[in-house]
């Protein structure tokens, strides 16, 4: 008899820890009938977080995707302890021979020698200044940042070089760096986007177990606006039947907190994420699970996910069109339908130029 080890782990988003898609072998704990004669050890139901150095040589990653507004980014961490079950970055842990499930949120890799590597990249003769995005894959203000301060080191370096940076986060720890963000904002070098998935803290705890509360994130928006830091809200992901009904309320709350604009992204389920999300639905919303997935497939051409540029963020079909119309009406009503200001690149000064002053 195969024992079902898919169970709720308090404080974790994933229900299980399946092998990554590159693993040739699979293993599973089973009851062979001898358990009455010997003790069977199973993994802890509350796995602890472990941290490992990531000595990747190139700190700045580049992309040519036509539907995202940046071409280079820095991810201070691989894996994310926030544990958002829907996170589209989960499949990247498979490249480390680790599971996109619980491993993704309990085995965290942190960048090393970030200042030297960033300075080396910015000082390269062929480097062309353009906004560096942080928080595009994993959150730069996840709990590990309080200990390792990787994100702060990056911001300190970018400030010294007068280099533009955009930040996306669910973490209230970003307020720790308000001193740096204020200085960057004074020079038109920073924007911050706060991700708010729901205003319901009970749902937040299930979806994003180790993130800041919705109220705390709205306080981040307020603090950024008061400090003169351009701040936006990302209502993401919009999950049909689960949180899509909150879209207008999120837009209104964001506007009241001082956000300049509110955007949204539809739920994305690439690779292993689709199975992890289904497990999550079965665990927390078993009566809604099939309804949710049917609605998802309606917006993805009958599949759990389609990755085509231009539609992967918004989906297709009647429900996707309705969601887009609702968003447009709500943002126009509350005056948060404009674009964020463009960040400056003309102030950038490599170290060689600094020595001339």
PDB file of C-alpha atoms in Angstrom, residues 155-343:
ATOM      1  CA  UNK A 155      21.029  49.109  -3.711  1.00  0.00           C
ATOM      2  CA  UNK A 156      24.024  50.763  -2.037  1.00  0.00           C
ATOM      3  CA  UNK A 157      26.160  49.976  -5.080  1.00  0.00           C
ATOM      4  CA  UNK A 158      23.548  51.169  -7.573  1.00  0.00           C
ATOM      5  CA  UNK A 159      23.150  54.415  -5.627  1.00  0.00           C
ATOM      6  CA  UNK A 160      26.903  54.991  -5.768  1.00  0.00           C
ATOM      7  CA  UNK A 161      26.843  54.462  -9.543  1.00  0.00           C
ATOM      8  CA  UNK A 162      23.605  56.462  -9.980  1.00  0.00           C
ATOM      9  CA  UNK A 163      22.035  53.485 -11.693  1.00  0.00           C
ATOM     10  CA  UNK A 164      18.236  53.004 -12.075  1.00  0.00           C
ATOM     11  CA  UNK A 165      16.526  50.077 -10.361  1.00  0.00           C
ATOM     12  CA  UNK A 166      12.961  48.785 -10.076  1.00  0.00           C
ATOM     13  CA  UNK A 167      11.812  46.560  -7.219  1.00  0.00           C
ATOM     14  CA  UNK A 168       8.870  44.169  -6.909  1.00  0.00           C
ATOM     15  CA  UNK A 169       8.161  42.664  -3.491  1.00  0.00           C
ATOM     16  CA  UNK A 170       5.625  41.234  -1.058  1.00  0.00           C
ATOM     17  CA  UNK A 171       7.936  41.877   1.903  1.00  0.00           C
ATOM     18  CA  UNK A 172       7.545  44.682   4.423  1.00  0.00           C
ATOM     19  CA  UNK A 173      11.317  44.441   5.026  1.00  0.00           C
ATOM     20  CA  UNK A 174      11.670  46.856   2.102  1.00  0.00           C
ATOM     21  CA  UNK A 175      10.942  49.626   4.608  1.00  0.00           C
ATOM     22  CA  UNK A 176      14.344  48.941   6.181  1.00  0.00           C
ATOM     23  CA  UNK A 177      15.934  50.373   3.041  1.00  0.00           C
ATOM     24  CA  UNK A 178      13.751  53.451   2.817  1.00  0.00           C
ATOM     25  CA  UNK A 179      16.807  55.641   3.382  1.00  0.00           C
ATOM     26  CA  UNK A 180      18.408  54.329   0.182  1.00  0.00           C
ATOM     27  CA  UNK A 181      15.163  54.328  -1.770  1.00  0.00           C
ATOM     28  CA  UNK A 182      14.495  57.941  -0.848  1.00  0.00           C
ATOM     29  CA  UNK A 183      17.935  58.986  -2.135  1.00  0.00           C
ATOM     30  CA  UNK A 184      17.450  57.022  -5.352  1.00  0.00           C
ATOM     31  CA  UNK A 185      13.972  58.529  -5.823  1.00  0.00           C
ATOM     32  CA  UNK A 186      15.305  62.055  -5.452  1.00  0.00           C
ATOM     33  CA  UNK A 187      17.394  61.396  -8.574  1.00  0.00           C
ATOM     34  CA  UNK A 188      14.650  59.607 -10.503  1.00  0.00           C
ATOM     35  CA  UNK A 189      16.413  56.263 -10.161  1.00  0.00           C
ATOM     36  CA  UNK A 190      13.908  53.938  -8.489  1.00  0.00           C
ATOM     37  CA  UNK A 191      10.361  52.638  -8.568  1.00  0.00           C
ATOM     38  CA  UNK A 192       8.749  50.099  -6.240  1.00  0.00           C
ATOM     39  CA  UNK A 193       5.905  47.724  -7.004  1.00  0.00           C
ATOM     40  CA  UNK A 194       4.143  46.013  -4.099  1.00  0.00           C
ATOM     41  CA  UNK A 195       2.405  42.751  -4.926  1.00  0.00           C
ATOM     42  CA  UNK A 196      -1.007  42.419  -3.262  1.00  0.00           C
ATOM     43  CA  UNK A 197      -2.810  39.185  -4.092  1.00  0.00           C
ATOM     44  CA  UNK A 198      -5.671  39.452  -1.645  1.00  0.00           C
ATOM     45  CA  UNK A 199      -7.021  41.626   1.169  1.00  0.00           C
ATOM     46  CA  UNK A 200      -8.147  38.509   3.068  1.00  0.00           C
ATOM     47  CA  UNK A 201      -5.447  37.519   5.544  1.00  0.00           C
ATOM     48  CA  UNK A 202      -6.839  33.970   5.886  1.00  0.00           C
ATOM     49  CA  UNK A 203      -6.477  33.422   2.147  1.00  0.00           C
ATOM     50  CA  UNK A 204      -3.033  35.063   2.208  1.00  0.00           C
ATOM     51  CA  UNK A 205      -1.904  32.562   4.841  1.00  0.00           C
ATOM     52  CA  UNK A 206      -2.883  29.665   2.584  1.00  0.00           C
ATOM     53  CA  UNK A 207      -1.562  31.116  -0.673  1.00  0.00           C
ATOM     54  CA  UNK A 208       1.543  32.977   0.541  1.00  0.00           C
ATOM     55  CA  UNK A 209       2.250  31.647   4.034  1.00  0.00           C
ATOM     56  CA  UNK A 210       5.408  33.602   4.935  1.00  0.00           C
ATOM     57  CA  UNK A 211       4.655  36.928   3.289  1.00  0.00           C
ATOM     58  CA  UNK A 212       3.626  40.182   4.928  1.00  0.00           C
ATOM     59  CA  UNK A 213      -0.060  40.624   5.664  1.00  0.00           C
ATOM     60  CA  UNK A 214      -2.229  42.601   3.233  1.00  0.00           C
ATOM     61  CA  UNK A 215      -2.459  45.442   5.760  1.00  0.00           C
ATOM     62  CA  UNK A 216       1.329  45.510   6.119  1.00  0.00           C
ATOM     63  CA  UNK A 217       1.766  45.722   2.356  1.00  0.00           C
ATOM     64  CA  UNK A 218      -0.643  48.638   2.150  1.00  0.00           C
ATOM     65  CA  UNK A 219       1.427  50.346   4.844  1.00  0.00           C
ATOM     66  CA  UNK A 220       4.472  49.831   2.622  1.00  0.00           C
ATOM     67  CA  UNK A 221       2.638  51.593  -0.213  1.00  0.00           C
ATOM     68  CA  UNK A 222       1.739  54.468   2.117  1.00  0.00           C
ATOM     69  CA  UNK A 223       5.304  54.804   3.403  1.00  0.00           C
ATOM     70  CA  UNK A 224       6.777  54.805  -0.108  1.00  0.00           C
ATOM     71  CA  UNK A 225       4.310  57.422  -1.312  1.00  0.00           C
ATOM     72  CA  UNK A 226       4.980  59.652   1.695  1.00  0.00           C
ATOM     73  CA  UNK A 227       8.746  59.338   1.095  1.00  0.00           C
ATOM     74  CA  UNK A 228       8.388  60.393  -2.532  1.00  0.00           C
ATOM     75  CA  UNK A 229       9.241  56.957  -3.933  1.00  0.00           C
ATOM     76  CA  UNK A 230       7.138  56.142  -7.029  1.00  0.00           C
ATOM     77  CA  UNK A 231       5.068  53.147  -5.959  1.00  0.00           C
ATOM     78  CA  UNK A 232       2.643  50.877  -7.778  1.00  0.00           C
ATOM     79  CA  UNK A 233       0.617  47.808  -6.848  1.00  0.00           C
ATOM     80  CA  UNK A 234       0.516  44.515  -8.709  1.00  0.00           C
ATOM     81  CA  UNK A 235      -2.715  42.609  -8.082  1.00  0.00           C
ATOM     82  CA  UNK A 236      -1.223  39.249  -8.898  1.00  0.00           C
ATOM     83  CA  UNK A 237      -1.925  36.614  -9.617  1.00  0.00           C
ATOM     84  CA  UNK A 238      -5.606  36.838 -10.332  1.00  0.00           C
ATOM     85  CA  UNK A 239      -6.954  33.330  -9.702  1.00  0.00           C
ATOM     86  CA  UNK A 240     -10.476  32.610 -10.969  1.00  0.00           C
ATOM     87  CA  UNK A 241     -12.986  31.685  -8.246  1.00  0.00           C
ATOM     88  CA  UNK A 242     -10.323  32.180  -5.538  1.00  0.00           C
ATOM     89  CA  UNK A 243      -9.424  35.892  -5.523  1.00  0.00           C
ATOM     90  CA  UNK A 244     -10.539  37.472  -8.825  1.00  0.00           C
ATOM     91  CA  UNK A 245     -13.621  38.902  -7.095  1.00  0.00           C
ATOM     92  CA  UNK A 246     -11.260  41.114  -5.047  1.00  0.00           C
ATOM     93  CA  UNK A 247      -9.795  42.983  -8.016  1.00  0.00           C
ATOM     94  CA  UNK A 248     -11.846  46.156  -7.571  1.00  0.00           C
ATOM     95  CA  UNK A 249     -11.282  46.182  -3.792  1.00  0.00           C
ATOM     96  CA  UNK A 250      -7.522  45.833  -4.247  1.00  0.00           C
ATOM     97  CA  UNK A 251      -7.497  48.694  -6.753  1.00  0.00           C
ATOM     98  CA  UNK A 252      -9.431  50.934  -4.357  1.00  0.00           C
ATOM     99  CA  UNK A 253      -7.233  50.065  -1.357  1.00  0.00           C
ATOM    100  CA  UNK A 254      -4.074  50.644  -3.398  1.00  0.00           C
ATOM    101  CA  UNK A 255      -5.318  54.024  -4.609  1.00  0.00           C
ATOM    102  CA  UNK A 256      -6.208  55.090  -1.075  1.00  0.00           C
ATOM    103  CA  UNK A 257      -2.725  54.085   0.087  1.00  0.00           C
ATOM    104  CA  UNK A 258      -1.048  56.278  -2.524  1.00  0.00           C
ATOM    105  CA  UNK A 259      -0.205  53.920  -5.382  1.00  0.00           C
ATOM    106  CA  UNK A 260       0.316  55.643  -8.732  1.00  0.00           C
ATOM    107  CA  UNK A 261      -0.904  52.715 -10.773  1.00  0.00           C
ATOM    108  CA  UNK A 262      -2.334  49.211 -10.312  1.00  0.00           C
ATOM    109  CA  UNK A 263      -1.659  46.343 -12.692  1.00  0.00           C
ATOM    110  CA  UNK A 264      -2.582  42.669 -12.656  1.00  0.00           C
ATOM    111  CA  UNK A 265      -1.321  39.338 -13.991  1.00  0.00           C
ATOM    112  CA  UNK A 266      -3.348  36.190 -14.540  1.00  0.00           C
ATOM    113  CA  UNK A 267      -2.392  32.966 -12.759  1.00  0.00           C
ATOM    114  CA  UNK A 268       0.440  31.177 -14.606  1.00  0.00           C
ATOM    115  CA  UNK A 269       1.034  27.426 -14.171  1.00  0.00           C
ATOM    116  CA  UNK A 270       4.216  26.428 -16.052  1.00  0.00           C
ATOM    117  CA  UNK A 271       5.862  23.009 -15.701  1.00  0.00           C
ATOM    118  CA  UNK A 272       5.624  21.608 -12.154  1.00  0.00           C
ATOM    119  CA  UNK A 273       3.583  24.549 -10.847  1.00  0.00           C
ATOM    120  CA  UNK A 274       0.366  23.185 -12.357  1.00  0.00           C
ATOM    121  CA  UNK A 275       0.596  19.969 -10.295  1.00  0.00           C
ATOM    122  CA  UNK A 276       1.608  21.807  -7.112  1.00  0.00           C
ATOM    123  CA  UNK A 277      -1.320  24.184  -7.537  1.00  0.00           C
ATOM    124  CA  UNK A 278      -3.771  21.319  -8.087  1.00  0.00           C
ATOM    125  CA  UNK A 279      -2.541  19.675  -4.868  1.00  0.00           C
ATOM    126  CA  UNK A 280      -3.011  22.980  -3.070  1.00  0.00           C
ATOM    127  CA  UNK A 281      -6.566  23.259  -4.363  1.00  0.00           C
ATOM    128  CA  UNK A 282      -7.372  19.702  -3.268  1.00  0.00           C
ATOM    129  CA  UNK A 283      -5.999  20.468   0.187  1.00  0.00           C
ATOM    130  CA  UNK A 284      -7.628  23.846   0.796  1.00  0.00           C
ATOM    131  CA  UNK A 285     -10.562  24.119  -1.635  1.00  0.00           C
ATOM    132  CA  UNK A 286     -11.583  20.580  -2.660  1.00  0.00           C
ATOM    133  CA  UNK A 287     -15.145  21.603  -3.561  1.00  0.00           C
ATOM    134  CA  UNK A 288     -13.917  24.438  -5.788  1.00  0.00           C
ATOM    135  CA  UNK A 289     -10.907  22.699  -7.330  1.00  0.00           C
ATOM    136  CA  UNK A 290     -12.500  21.484 -10.550  1.00  0.00           C
ATOM    137  CA  UNK A 291     -14.338  24.767 -11.062  1.00  0.00           C
ATOM    138  CA  UNK A 292     -11.094  26.716 -10.681  1.00  0.00           C
ATOM    139  CA  UNK A 293      -9.183  24.547 -13.146  1.00  0.00           C
ATOM    140  CA  UNK A 294     -12.011  24.607 -15.676  1.00  0.00           C
ATOM    141  CA  UNK A 295     -12.003  28.402 -15.586  1.00  0.00           C
ATOM    142  CA  UNK A 296      -8.209  28.447 -15.918  1.00  0.00           C
ATOM    143  CA  UNK A 297      -8.398  26.211 -18.989  1.00  0.00           C
ATOM    144  CA  UNK A 298     -11.077  28.453 -20.491  1.00  0.00           C
ATOM    145  CA  UNK A 299      -8.498  31.258 -20.468  1.00  0.00           C
ATOM    146  CA  UNK A 300      -5.620  29.076 -21.698  1.00  0.00           C
ATOM    147  CA  UNK A 301      -7.079  27.500 -24.825  1.00  0.00           C
ATOM    148  CA  UNK A 302      -8.206  24.355 -23.025  1.00  0.00           C
ATOM    149  CA  UNK A 303      -4.854  23.758 -21.299  1.00  0.00           C
ATOM    150  CA  UNK A 304      -3.555  24.432 -17.817  1.00  0.00           C
ATOM    151  CA  UNK A 305      -1.042  26.910 -19.231  1.00  0.00           C
ATOM    152  CA  UNK A 306       0.123  28.404 -22.490  1.00  0.00           C
ATOM    153  CA  UNK A 307       3.337  30.410 -22.611  1.00  0.00           C
ATOM    154  CA  UNK A 308       2.899  32.469 -25.786  1.00  0.00           C
ATOM    155  CA  UNK A 309       4.193  36.015 -25.494  1.00  0.00           C
ATOM    156  CA  UNK A 310       1.489  38.633 -25.440  1.00  0.00           C
ATOM    157  CA  UNK A 311      -1.190  36.417 -23.875  1.00  0.00           C
ATOM    158  CA  UNK A 312       0.584  34.545 -21.064  1.00  0.00           C
ATOM    159  CA  UNK A 313       0.081  37.455 -18.632  1.00  0.00           C
ATOM    160  CA  UNK A 314      -3.603  38.115 -19.423  1.00  0.00           C
ATOM    161  CA  UNK A 315      -5.033  34.944 -20.952  1.00  0.00           C
ATOM    162  CA  UNK A 316      -7.684  34.686 -23.663  1.00  0.00           C
ATOM    163  CA  UNK A 317     -11.424  34.137 -23.884  1.00  0.00           C
ATOM    164  CA  UNK A 318     -14.521  35.691 -22.355  1.00  0.00           C
ATOM    165  CA  UNK A 319     -13.434  35.562 -18.706  1.00  0.00           C
ATOM    166  CA  UNK A 320     -10.009  37.053 -19.496  1.00  0.00           C
ATOM    167  CA  UNK A 321     -11.643  39.854 -21.466  1.00  0.00           C
ATOM    168  CA  UNK A 322     -14.055  40.552 -18.637  1.00  0.00           C
ATOM    169  CA  UNK A 323     -11.196  40.690 -16.134  1.00  0.00           C
ATOM    170  CA  UNK A 324      -9.358  43.189 -18.340  1.00  0.00           C
ATOM    171  CA  UNK A 325     -12.477  45.374 -18.616  1.00  0.00           C
ATOM    172  CA  UNK A 326     -13.056  45.265 -14.866  1.00  0.00           C
ATOM    173  CA  UNK A 327      -9.454  46.305 -14.280  1.00  0.00           C
ATOM    174  CA  UNK A 328      -9.697  49.181 -16.756  1.00  0.00           C
ATOM    175  CA  UNK A 329     -12.915  50.490 -15.195  1.00  0.00           C
ATOM    176  CA  UNK A 330     -11.611  50.216 -11.612  1.00  0.00           C
ATOM    177  CA  UNK A 331      -8.252  51.867 -12.294  1.00  0.00           C
ATOM    178  CA  UNK A 332      -9.876  54.699 -14.246  1.00  0.00           C
ATOM    179  CA  UNK A 333     -12.436  55.233 -11.478  1.00  0.00           C
ATOM    180  CA  UNK A 334      -9.748  55.526  -8.801  1.00  0.00           C
ATOM    181  CA  UNK A 335      -7.193  57.434 -10.899  1.00  0.00           C
ATOM    182  CA  UNK A 336      -4.520  54.724 -10.953  1.00  0.00           C
ATOM    183  CA  UNK A 337      -4.507  53.932 -14.662  1.00  0.00           C
ATOM    184  CA  UNK A 338      -1.395  55.898 -15.677  1.00  0.00           C
ATOM    185  CA  UNK A 339       2.101  54.550 -16.326  1.00  0.00           C
ATOM    186  CA  UNK A 340       4.923  54.780 -13.812  1.00  0.00           C
ATOM    187  CA  UNK A 341       7.518  57.489 -14.554  1.00  0.00           C
ATOM    188  CA  UNK A 342      10.489  56.469 -16.680  1.00  0.00           C
ATOM    189  CA  UNK A 343      13.697  56.078 -14.687  1.00  0.00           C
TER     190      UNK A 343
END
